[in-house]
Tab-separated table of C-alpha atoms in Angstrom:
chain	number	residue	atom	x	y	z
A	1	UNK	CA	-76.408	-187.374	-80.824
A	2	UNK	CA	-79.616	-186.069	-81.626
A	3	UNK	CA	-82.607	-188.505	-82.803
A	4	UNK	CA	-85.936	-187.362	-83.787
A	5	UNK	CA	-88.713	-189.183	-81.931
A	6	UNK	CA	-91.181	-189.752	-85.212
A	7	UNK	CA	-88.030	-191.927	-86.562
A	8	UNK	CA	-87.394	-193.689	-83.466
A	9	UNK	CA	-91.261	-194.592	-82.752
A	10	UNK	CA	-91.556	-195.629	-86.290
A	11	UNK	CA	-88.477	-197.915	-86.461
A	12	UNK	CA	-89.484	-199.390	-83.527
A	13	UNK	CA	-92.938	-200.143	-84.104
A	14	UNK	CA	-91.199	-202.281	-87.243
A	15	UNK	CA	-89.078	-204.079	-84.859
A	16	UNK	CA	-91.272	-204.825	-82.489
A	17	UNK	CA	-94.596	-205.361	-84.210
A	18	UNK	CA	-96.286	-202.814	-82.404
A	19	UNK	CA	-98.866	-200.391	-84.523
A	20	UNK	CA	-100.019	-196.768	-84.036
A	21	UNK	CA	-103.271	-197.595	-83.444
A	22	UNK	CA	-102.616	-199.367	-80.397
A	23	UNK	CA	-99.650	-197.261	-79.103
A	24	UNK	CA	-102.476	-194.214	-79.126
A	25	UNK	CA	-105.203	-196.284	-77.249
A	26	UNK	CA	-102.425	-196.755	-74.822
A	27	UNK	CA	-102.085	-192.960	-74.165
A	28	UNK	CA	-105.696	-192.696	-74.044
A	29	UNK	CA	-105.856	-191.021	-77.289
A	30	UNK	CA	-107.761	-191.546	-80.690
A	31	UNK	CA	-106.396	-194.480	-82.519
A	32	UNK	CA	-104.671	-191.899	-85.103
A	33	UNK	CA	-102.590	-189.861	-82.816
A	34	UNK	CA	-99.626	-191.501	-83.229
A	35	UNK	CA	-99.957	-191.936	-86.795
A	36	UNK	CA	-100.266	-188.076	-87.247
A	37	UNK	CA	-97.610	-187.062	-84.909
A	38	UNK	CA	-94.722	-189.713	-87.120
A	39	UNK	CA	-95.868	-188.710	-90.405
A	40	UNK	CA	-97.693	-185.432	-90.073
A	41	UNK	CA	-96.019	-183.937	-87.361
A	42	UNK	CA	-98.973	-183.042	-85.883
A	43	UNK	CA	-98.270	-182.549	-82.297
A	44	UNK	CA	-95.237	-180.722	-83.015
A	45	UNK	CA	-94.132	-182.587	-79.452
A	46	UNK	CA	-95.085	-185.348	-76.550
A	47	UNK	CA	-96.636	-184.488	-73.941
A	48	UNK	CA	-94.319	-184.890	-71.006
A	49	UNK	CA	-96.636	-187.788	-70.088
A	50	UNK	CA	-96.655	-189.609	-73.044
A	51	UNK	CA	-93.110	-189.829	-73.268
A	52	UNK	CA	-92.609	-190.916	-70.237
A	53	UNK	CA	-95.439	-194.079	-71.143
A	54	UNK	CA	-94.029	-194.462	-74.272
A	55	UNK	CA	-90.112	-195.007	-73.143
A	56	UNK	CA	-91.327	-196.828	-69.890
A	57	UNK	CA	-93.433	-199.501	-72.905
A	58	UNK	CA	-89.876	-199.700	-75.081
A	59	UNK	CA	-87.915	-199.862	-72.297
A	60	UNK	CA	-85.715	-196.411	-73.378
A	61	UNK	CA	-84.552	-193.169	-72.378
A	62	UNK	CA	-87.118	-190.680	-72.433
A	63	UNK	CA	-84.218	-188.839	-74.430
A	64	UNK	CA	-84.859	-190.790	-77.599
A	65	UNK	CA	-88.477	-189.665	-77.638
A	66	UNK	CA	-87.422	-185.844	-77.168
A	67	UNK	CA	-87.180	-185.655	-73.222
A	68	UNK	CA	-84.039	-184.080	-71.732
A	69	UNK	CA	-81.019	-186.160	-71.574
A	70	UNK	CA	-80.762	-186.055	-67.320
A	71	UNK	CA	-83.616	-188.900	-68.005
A	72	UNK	CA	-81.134	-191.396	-68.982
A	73	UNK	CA	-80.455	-193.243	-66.389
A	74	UNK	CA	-82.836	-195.916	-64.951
A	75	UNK	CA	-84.533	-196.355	-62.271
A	76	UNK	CA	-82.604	-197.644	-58.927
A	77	UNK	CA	-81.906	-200.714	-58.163
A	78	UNK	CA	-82.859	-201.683	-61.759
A	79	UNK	CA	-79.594	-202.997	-63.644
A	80	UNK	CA	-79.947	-201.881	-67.953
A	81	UNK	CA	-78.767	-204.081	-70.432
A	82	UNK	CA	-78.826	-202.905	-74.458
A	83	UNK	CA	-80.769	-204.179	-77.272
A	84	UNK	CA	-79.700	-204.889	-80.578
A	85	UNK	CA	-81.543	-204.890	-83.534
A	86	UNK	CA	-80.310	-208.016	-85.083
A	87	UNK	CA	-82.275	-210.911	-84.997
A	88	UNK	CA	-81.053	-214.564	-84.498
A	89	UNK	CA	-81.740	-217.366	-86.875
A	90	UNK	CA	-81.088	-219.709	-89.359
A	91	UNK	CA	-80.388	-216.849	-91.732
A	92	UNK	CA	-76.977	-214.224	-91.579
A	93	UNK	CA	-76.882	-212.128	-88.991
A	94	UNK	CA	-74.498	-210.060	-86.526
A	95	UNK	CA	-74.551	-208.099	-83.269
A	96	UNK	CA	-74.265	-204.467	-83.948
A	97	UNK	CA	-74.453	-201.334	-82.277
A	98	UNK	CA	-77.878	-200.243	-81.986
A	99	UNK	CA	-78.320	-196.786	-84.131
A	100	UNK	CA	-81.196	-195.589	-81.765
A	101	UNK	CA	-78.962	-195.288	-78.776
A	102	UNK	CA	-78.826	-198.465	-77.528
A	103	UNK	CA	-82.311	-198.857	-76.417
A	104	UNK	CA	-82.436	-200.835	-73.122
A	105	UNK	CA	-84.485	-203.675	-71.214
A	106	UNK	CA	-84.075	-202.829	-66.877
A	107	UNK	CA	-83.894	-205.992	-64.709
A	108	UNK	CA	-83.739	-205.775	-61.149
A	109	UNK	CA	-79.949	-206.210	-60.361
A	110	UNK	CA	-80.739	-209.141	-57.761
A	111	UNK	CA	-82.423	-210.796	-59.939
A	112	UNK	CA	-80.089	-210.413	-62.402
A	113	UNK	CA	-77.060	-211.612	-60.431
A	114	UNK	CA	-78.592	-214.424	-59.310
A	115	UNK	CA	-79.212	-215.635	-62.992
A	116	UNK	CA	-75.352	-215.076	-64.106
A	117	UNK	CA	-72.329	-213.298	-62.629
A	118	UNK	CA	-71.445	-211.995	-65.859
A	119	UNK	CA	-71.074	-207.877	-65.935
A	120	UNK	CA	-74.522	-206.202	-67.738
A	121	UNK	CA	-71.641	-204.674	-70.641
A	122	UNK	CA	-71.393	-208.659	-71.538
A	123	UNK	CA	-74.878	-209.275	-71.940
A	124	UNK	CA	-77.375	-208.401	-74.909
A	125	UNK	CA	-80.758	-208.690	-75.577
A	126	UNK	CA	-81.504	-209.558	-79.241
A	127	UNK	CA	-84.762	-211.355	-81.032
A	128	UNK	CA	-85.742	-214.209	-82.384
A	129	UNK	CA	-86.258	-214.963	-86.325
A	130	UNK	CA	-87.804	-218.073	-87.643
A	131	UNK	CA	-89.243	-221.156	-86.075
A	132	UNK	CA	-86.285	-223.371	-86.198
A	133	UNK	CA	-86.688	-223.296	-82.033
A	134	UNK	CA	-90.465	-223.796	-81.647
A	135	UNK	CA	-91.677	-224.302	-79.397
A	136	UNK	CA	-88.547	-223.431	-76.983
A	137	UNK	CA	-88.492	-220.013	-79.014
A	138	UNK	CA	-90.447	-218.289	-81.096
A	139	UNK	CA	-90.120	-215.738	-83.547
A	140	UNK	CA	-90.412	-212.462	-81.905
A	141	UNK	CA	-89.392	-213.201	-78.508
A	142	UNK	CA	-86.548	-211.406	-77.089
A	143	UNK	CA	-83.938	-213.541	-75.706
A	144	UNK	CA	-80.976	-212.336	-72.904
A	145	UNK	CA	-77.553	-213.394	-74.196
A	146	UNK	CA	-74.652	-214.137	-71.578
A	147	UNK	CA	-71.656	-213.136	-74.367
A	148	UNK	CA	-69.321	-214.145	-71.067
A	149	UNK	CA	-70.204	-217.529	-71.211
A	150	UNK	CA	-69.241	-218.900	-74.198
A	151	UNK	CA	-66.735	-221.884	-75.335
A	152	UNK	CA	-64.866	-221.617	-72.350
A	153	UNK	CA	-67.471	-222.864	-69.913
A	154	UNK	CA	-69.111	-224.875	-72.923
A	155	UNK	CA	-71.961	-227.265	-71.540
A	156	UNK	CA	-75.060	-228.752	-73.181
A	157	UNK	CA	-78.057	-225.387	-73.457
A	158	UNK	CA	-78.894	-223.213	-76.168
A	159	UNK	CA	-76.732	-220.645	-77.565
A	160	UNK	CA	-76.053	-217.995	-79.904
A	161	UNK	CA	-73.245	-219.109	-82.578
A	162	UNK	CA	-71.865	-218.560	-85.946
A	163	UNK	CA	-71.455	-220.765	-88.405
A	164	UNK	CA	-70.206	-219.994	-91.934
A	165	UNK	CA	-71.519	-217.200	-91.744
A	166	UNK	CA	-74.950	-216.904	-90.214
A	167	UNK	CA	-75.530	-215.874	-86.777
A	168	UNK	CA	-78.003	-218.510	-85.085
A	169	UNK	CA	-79.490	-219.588	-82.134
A	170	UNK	CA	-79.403	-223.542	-81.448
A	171	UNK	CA	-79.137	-225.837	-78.852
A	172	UNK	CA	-75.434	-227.308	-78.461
A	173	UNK	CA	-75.433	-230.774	-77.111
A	174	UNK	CA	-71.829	-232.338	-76.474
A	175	UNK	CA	-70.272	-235.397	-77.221
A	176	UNK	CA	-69.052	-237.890	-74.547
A	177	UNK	CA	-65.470	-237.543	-75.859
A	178	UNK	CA	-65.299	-233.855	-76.115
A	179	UNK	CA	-64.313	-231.346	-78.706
A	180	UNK	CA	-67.241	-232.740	-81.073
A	181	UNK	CA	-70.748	-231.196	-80.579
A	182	UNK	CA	-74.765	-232.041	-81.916
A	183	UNK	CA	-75.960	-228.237	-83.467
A	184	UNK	CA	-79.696	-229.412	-83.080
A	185	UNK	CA	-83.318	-227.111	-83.692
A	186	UNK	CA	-86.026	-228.132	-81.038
A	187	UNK	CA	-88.723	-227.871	-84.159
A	188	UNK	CA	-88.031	-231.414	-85.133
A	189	UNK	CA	-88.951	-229.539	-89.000
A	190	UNK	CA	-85.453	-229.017	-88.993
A	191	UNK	CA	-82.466	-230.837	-89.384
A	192	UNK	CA	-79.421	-231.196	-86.897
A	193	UNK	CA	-75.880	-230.787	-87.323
A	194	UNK	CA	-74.714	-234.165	-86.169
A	195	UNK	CA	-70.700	-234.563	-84.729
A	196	UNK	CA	-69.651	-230.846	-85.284
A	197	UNK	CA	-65.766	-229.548	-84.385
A	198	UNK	CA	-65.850	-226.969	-82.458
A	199	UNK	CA	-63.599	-225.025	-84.743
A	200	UNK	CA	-66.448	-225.308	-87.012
A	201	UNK	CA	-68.506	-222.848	-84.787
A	202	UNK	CA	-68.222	-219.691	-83.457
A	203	UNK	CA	-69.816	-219.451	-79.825
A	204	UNK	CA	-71.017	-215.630	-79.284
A	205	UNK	CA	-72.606	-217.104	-75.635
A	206	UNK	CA	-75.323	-218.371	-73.915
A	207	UNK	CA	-79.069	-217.861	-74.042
A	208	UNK	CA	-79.828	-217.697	-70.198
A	209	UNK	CA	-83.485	-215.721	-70.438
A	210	UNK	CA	-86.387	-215.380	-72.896
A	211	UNK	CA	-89.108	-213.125	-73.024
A	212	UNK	CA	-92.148	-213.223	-75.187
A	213	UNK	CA	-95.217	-211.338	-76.131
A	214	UNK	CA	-98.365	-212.927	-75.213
A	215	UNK	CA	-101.285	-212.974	-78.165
C-alpha cells in the first residue's frame, strides 16, 4: 500500500500532540519546514536524513515517510510491537487496525520477555484518554497491553475492558469469593463499579507498561 508522507506526518502530529514547529527544529531546520513540506509540498521529498530522524522519533518504517520498503524491519535485537490509534477511556472505543501501517514502538526483546511471555502479535500499544486514572495514567501516555493475559489468569492490576460498550482502562480488584470484581478509577473524582460479574465485562488484557511524555 502506498501512503503519502504529508498525510502520515500530519495525522500523526494530531495523535501525538506533536507540532511542525518543533518537528523542524528537530531536523535543524526553520520552524516552517515541516509546515510547508505537509501543506505546500514544498520539498517535493525528505531528505534521506530526515526520514530516517523522523521514523526513528515515531517509532515507524522509514517506508511510511517515503523511504524504500527494505527499511521495514527494525533494528536487531529490538522486538516491534504495533500501535493503534484508539484511545482508552471512559468513553467508546475499540482496537482497530492502524490505517498508517501499523506504526510500531521497538523494545529490546530481553527486556521484553522478561516483562511477559506473551508473543509481540498479542500485545498492543494504545493511549490514554481522560483522567479517570490520574495520577497512575494520564491522558496521553501510551500504555503496552498484554491481550494474552486476560480473564483467564485474572488477578487484581489494571486492565483494558469493555463494558456496555466503551472500551476502558481501570483497575480490576477481586472479590474474596470470586467471580465478582471492584471496576475502580485511581482519580478518586470518579466513581467505582462496586461487586461487578464478570460476565458484565469484557477483559481485552492487561496493562503491563506505560510510557509518558515528559512536559
Amino acid at each position: 500500500m502506498n501512503h503519502d508522507p504529508r498525510q502520515v506526518l500530519e495525522r500523526l502530529c494530531h495523535e501525538r500532540g506533536e507540532d511542525f514547529a518543533g518537528l523542524s527544529r528537530m531536523l535543524g531546520r526553520n520552524a516552517a519546514y515541516i509546515q510547508q513540506f505537509v501543506r505546500r509540498g514544498v520539498p517535493r521529498r525528505l531528505k534521506e536524513e530526515e526520514r530516517r530522524k523522523l521514523a526513528r522519533y515515531f517509532s515507524i518504517s522509514e517506508a511510511l515517510l517515503g523511504g524504500p520498503a527494505e527499511n521495514v524491519p527494525g533494528p536487531s535485537g529490538l522486538v516491534s510491537v504495533d500501535r493503534h490509534p484508539v484511545s482508552v477511556s471512559a468513553g467508546p472505543g475499540a482496537i482497530v487496525t492502524e490505517e498508517l501501517g501499523k506504526p510500531y514502538f521497538a523494545f529490546d526483546g530481553r527486556w521484553l520477555k522478561a516483562l511477559t511471555s506473551t508473543p509481540s502479535e498479542q500485545l498492543s500499544i494504545v493511549r490514554v484518554e481522560g483522567d479517570s486514572m490520574s495520577p497512575t495514567l494520564n491522558a496521553g501516555d501510551d500504555i503496552l497491553v498484554d491481550l494474552g493475559d486476560a480473564a483467564e489468569r485474572l488477578r487484581d492490576g489494571i486492565y483494558v475492558l469493555r463494558a456496555e460498550d466503551a472500551l476502558v482502562v481501570k483497575r480490576l480488584a477481586l472479590h474474596p469469593m470470586g467471580g465478582r470484581v471492584t471496576v475502580q478509577s485511581d482519580n478518586p473524582a470518579y466513581p467505582d463499579w462496586p461487586d461487578c460479574s464478570l460476565g458484565q465485562i469484557h477483559i481485552i488484557g492487561r496493562v503491563i507498561w506505560s510510557g509518558r511524555r515528559m512536559v
